[in-house]
Amino acid sequence: MKKIFLMIFLFTICDLFSQNELYGEKLSSNKLTSINELNYLFTSLKDGEFNNTKFKAKVVDVCKMKGCWMNLDLNNNKQVMVRFKNYSFFVPKDIEGKEVIVEGKAFIDILTVDELKHYAFDAGKSKEEIDKIKEKKRIYSFEATGVVIP
């Protein structure tokens, strides 16, 4: 009898460790958009437009202060900056290099010099690097409602 309880306990523990980490809202069952499709989507978006989507990508950078934003790799030297809907959740600060699945809305954003400097500071950039920021920048942006770290 003890062996049965031990086996059940071990299976339960294994199941807990194999589960994905969820931040924010549960993701839909919609299929993932490929990175190629996402790149095309961003090039076709006009200012003020957005597209609801879900995709998987590698984390390039994450806010070192709170985990309140992250940059994801879109290949071909392209990245998307992911922020979290209503600032309602954060991701771990140590997930650089990991794959994540995000769901939410993709859009084009223009960051001011002050915003760019703020994000550079959050990313741990040096004062010299931050001082070099002199112009606003048009970026691929994403407002995530949910994030899964598989």
mmCIF file of C-alpha atoms in Angstrom:
data_model
loop_
_atom_site.group_PDB
_atom_site.id
_atom_site.type_symbol
_atom_site.label_atom_id
_atom_site.label_comp_id
_atom_site.label_asym_id
_atom_site.label_seq_id
_atom_site.Cartn_x
_atom_site.Cartn_y
_atom_site.Cartn_z
ATOM 1 C CA MET A 1 0.000 0.000 0.000
ATOM 2 C CA LYS A 2 2.850 2.369 0.852
ATOM 3 C CA LYS A 3 4.353 1.736 -2.586
ATOM 4 C CA ILE A 4 1.108 2.752 -4.293
ATOM 5 C CA PHE A 5 0.966 6.034 -2.366
ATOM 6 C CA LEU A 6 4.636 6.650 -3.114
ATOM 7 C CA MET A 7 4.051 6.079 -6.837
ATOM 8 C CA ILE A 8 1.035 8.421 -6.855
ATOM 9 C CA PHE A 9 3.072 11.045 -5.014
ATOM 10 C CA LEU A 10 5.964 10.755 -7.478
ATOM 11 C CA PHE A 11 3.653 11.002 -10.508
ATOM 12 C CA THR A 12 2.025 14.101 -9.007
ATOM 13 C CA ILE A 13 5.407 15.750 -8.394
ATOM 14 C CA CYS A 14 6.582 14.911 -11.933
ATOM 15 C CA ASP A 15 3.375 16.373 -13.352
ATOM 16 C CA LEU A 16 3.828 19.601 -11.386
ATOM 17 C CA PHE A 17 7.374 20.049 -12.677
ATOM 18 C CA SER A 18 6.364 19.393 -16.274
ATOM 19 C CA GLN A 19 3.667 22.069 -16.354
ATOM 20 C CA ASN A 20 4.162 25.302 -18.237
ATOM 21 C CA GLU A 21 4.526 28.583 -16.378
ATOM 22 C CA LEU A 22 1.576 30.909 -17.124
ATOM 23 C CA TYR A 23 1.627 34.667 -16.598
ATOM 24 C CA GLY A 24 -1.487 36.758 -17.187
ATOM 25 C CA GLU A 25 -4.568 35.230 -18.793
ATOM 26 C CA LYS A 26 -4.827 31.667 -20.049
ATOM 27 C CA LEU A 27 -3.947 31.434 -23.745
ATOM 28 C CA SER A 28 -6.578 30.528 -26.330
ATOM 29 C CA SER A 29 -6.496 27.360 -28.387
ATOM 30 C CA ASN A 30 -5.836 29.402 -31.548
ATOM 31 C CA LYS A 31 -2.937 28.192 -33.664
ATOM 32 C CA LEU A 32 0.447 29.872 -33.409
ATOM 33 C CA THR A 33 1.381 32.467 -36.010
ATOM 34 C CA SER A 34 4.766 31.671 -37.557
ATOM 35 C CA ILE A 35 7.639 34.146 -37.252
ATOM 36 C CA ASN A 36 7.547 34.679 -41.043
ATOM 37 C CA GLU A 37 3.810 35.451 -40.912
ATOM 38 C CA LEU A 38 4.373 37.782 -37.966
ATOM 39 C CA ASN A 39 7.112 39.694 -39.794
ATOM 40 C CA TYR A 40 4.779 40.118 -42.773
ATOM 41 C CA LEU A 41 1.992 41.235 -40.438
ATOM 42 C CA PHE A 42 4.188 43.941 -38.911
ATOM 43 C CA THR A 43 5.326 45.239 -42.305
ATOM 44 C CA SER A 44 1.708 45.532 -43.444
ATOM 45 C CA LEU A 45 0.363 47.264 -40.299
ATOM 46 C CA LYS A 46 -0.272 50.981 -40.499
ATOM 47 C CA ASP A 47 -0.035 53.357 -37.547
ATOM 48 C CA GLY A 48 -3.088 52.893 -35.312
ATOM 49 C CA GLU A 49 -3.894 49.391 -36.592
ATOM 50 C CA PHE A 50 -3.477 46.224 -34.545
ATOM 51 C CA ASN A 51 -3.858 42.494 -35.032
ATOM 52 C CA ASN A 52 -4.702 39.900 -32.379
ATOM 53 C CA THR A 53 -2.322 36.967 -32.611
ATOM 54 C CA LYS A 54 -0.348 34.322 -30.738
ATOM 55 C CA PHE A 55 3.236 33.290 -31.473
ATOM 56 C CA LYS A 56 6.329 31.610 -30.053
ATOM 57 C CA ALA A 57 9.752 33.278 -29.990
ATOM 58 C CA LYS A 58 13.017 33.480 -28.075
ATOM 59 C CA VAL A 59 13.526 36.133 -25.387
ATOM 60 C CA VAL A 60 16.383 38.473 -26.323
ATOM 61 C CA ASP A 61 16.112 40.922 -23.433
ATOM 62 C CA VAL A 62 13.917 41.441 -20.376
ATOM 63 C CA CYS A 63 13.416 44.323 -17.944
ATOM 64 C CA LYS A 64 15.994 43.837 -15.193
ATOM 65 C CA MET A 65 13.995 45.941 -12.727
ATOM 66 C CA LYS A 66 10.643 44.102 -12.575
ATOM 67 C CA GLY A 67 10.210 41.900 -15.635
ATOM 68 C CA CYS A 68 7.664 44.431 -16.940
ATOM 69 C CA TRP A 69 8.658 44.081 -20.636
ATOM 70 C CA MET A 70 10.692 41.817 -22.891
ATOM 71 C CA ASN A 71 12.095 41.851 -26.414
ATOM 72 C CA LEU A 72 11.552 38.782 -28.592
ATOM 73 C CA ASP A 73 13.583 37.686 -31.615
ATOM 74 C CA LEU A 74 11.773 37.764 -34.969
ATOM 75 C CA ASN A 75 14.851 36.690 -36.986
ATOM 76 C CA ASN A 76 16.609 38.843 -39.623
ATOM 77 C CA ASN A 77 17.734 41.367 -36.969
ATOM 78 C CA LYS A 78 14.113 42.153 -36.075
ATOM 79 C CA GLN A 79 12.653 42.233 -32.580
ATOM 80 C CA VAL A 80 9.280 42.924 -31.035
ATOM 81 C CA MET A 81 8.894 44.691 -27.693
ATOM 82 C CA VAL A 82 6.316 42.943 -25.528
ATOM 83 C CA ARG A 83 4.596 44.785 -22.701
ATOM 84 C CA PHE A 84 1.799 43.414 -20.548
ATOM 85 C CA LYS A 85 -1.829 44.491 -20.691
ATOM 86 C CA ASN A 86 -2.690 47.074 -18.037
ATOM 87 C CA TYR A 87 0.683 46.408 -16.365
ATOM 88 C CA SER A 88 -1.208 43.563 -14.672
ATOM 89 C CA PHE A 89 1.542 40.940 -14.655
ATOM 90 C CA PHE A 90 5.278 40.550 -15.088
ATOM 91 C CA VAL A 91 7.598 37.773 -16.238
ATOM 92 C CA PRO A 92 10.703 36.454 -14.463
ATOM 93 C CA LYS A 93 13.801 38.603 -14.954
ATOM 94 C CA ASP A 94 16.008 35.625 -15.806
ATOM 95 C CA ILE A 95 14.335 34.272 -18.956
ATOM 96 C CA GLU A 96 16.737 35.595 -21.604
ATOM 97 C CA GLY A 97 17.388 32.853 -24.144
ATOM 98 C CA LYS A 98 14.193 30.947 -23.312
ATOM 99 C CA GLU A 99 11.295 30.364 -25.695
ATOM 100 C CA VAL A 100 7.953 31.911 -24.752
ATOM 101 C CA ILE A 101 4.473 31.855 -26.228
ATOM 102 C CA VAL A 102 2.646 35.187 -26.126
ATOM 103 C CA GLU A 103 -0.916 36.122 -27.009
ATOM 104 C CA GLY A 104 -2.298 39.601 -27.462
ATOM 105 C CA LYS A 105 -2.234 42.385 -30.003
ATOM 106 C CA ALA A 106 0.531 43.338 -32.407
ATOM 107 C CA PHE A 107 0.909 46.972 -33.438
ATOM 108 C CA ILE A 108 3.424 49.603 -34.498
ATOM 109 C CA ASP A 109 4.553 52.052 -31.833
ATOM 110 C CA ILE A 110 6.743 55.139 -31.823
ATOM 111 C CA LEU A 111 8.837 55.469 -28.679
ATOM 112 C CA THR A 112 9.999 58.895 -27.557
ATOM 113 C CA VAL A 113 13.608 59.583 -26.592
ATOM 114 C CA ASP A 114 12.592 59.574 -22.908
ATOM 115 C CA GLU A 115 10.854 56.196 -23.272
ATOM 116 C CA LEU A 116 13.844 54.727 -25.110
ATOM 117 C CA LYS A 117 16.195 55.961 -22.390
ATOM 118 C CA HIS A 118 13.909 54.532 -19.698
ATOM 119 C CA TYR A 119 13.853 51.100 -21.370
ATOM 120 C CA ALA A 120 17.633 51.212 -21.894
ATOM 121 C CA PHE A 121 18.065 51.923 -18.174
ATOM 122 C CA ASP A 122 15.698 49.043 -17.316
ATOM 123 C CA ALA A 123 17.771 46.769 -19.562
ATOM 124 C CA GLY A 124 20.920 47.623 -17.603
ATOM 125 C CA LYS A 125 22.608 49.657 -20.361
ATOM 126 C CA SER A 126 25.517 51.918 -19.417
ATOM 127 C CA LYS A 127 25.133 55.682 -19.004
ATOM 128 C CA GLU A 128 27.201 56.155 -22.168
ATOM 129 C CA GLU A 129 24.837 53.938 -24.176
ATOM 130 C CA ILE A 130 21.796 55.724 -22.771
ATOM 131 C CA ASP A 131 23.258 59.166 -23.550
ATOM 132 C CA LYS A 132 23.656 58.158 -27.223
ATOM 133 C CA ILE A 133 19.869 57.910 -27.613
ATOM 134 C CA LYS A 134 18.872 61.095 -29.446
ATOM 135 C CA GLU A 135 15.907 60.211 -31.705
ATOM 136 C CA LYS A 136 12.501 58.633 -31.332
ATOM 137 C CA LYS A 137 12.134 55.178 -32.838
ATOM 138 C CA ARG A 138 9.388 53.281 -34.674
ATOM 139 C CA ILE A 139 9.203 49.725 -33.303
ATOM 140 C CA TYR A 140 7.250 46.491 -33.570
ATOM 141 C CA SER A 141 5.188 46.315 -30.407
ATOM 142 C CA PHE A 142 2.992 43.743 -28.704
ATOM 143 C CA GLU A 143 0.568 44.014 -25.784
ATOM 144 C CA ALA A 144 0.369 40.563 -24.230
ATOM 145 C CA THR A 145 -2.683 39.337 -22.370
ATOM 146 C CA GLY A 146 -0.906 36.095 -21.509
ATOM 147 C CA VAL A 147 2.556 34.530 -21.625
ATOM 148 C CA VAL A 148 3.545 30.879 -21.314
ATOM 149 C CA ILE A 149 7.074 29.681 -20.667
ATOM 150 C CA PRO A 150 7.050 26.057 -21.857
#
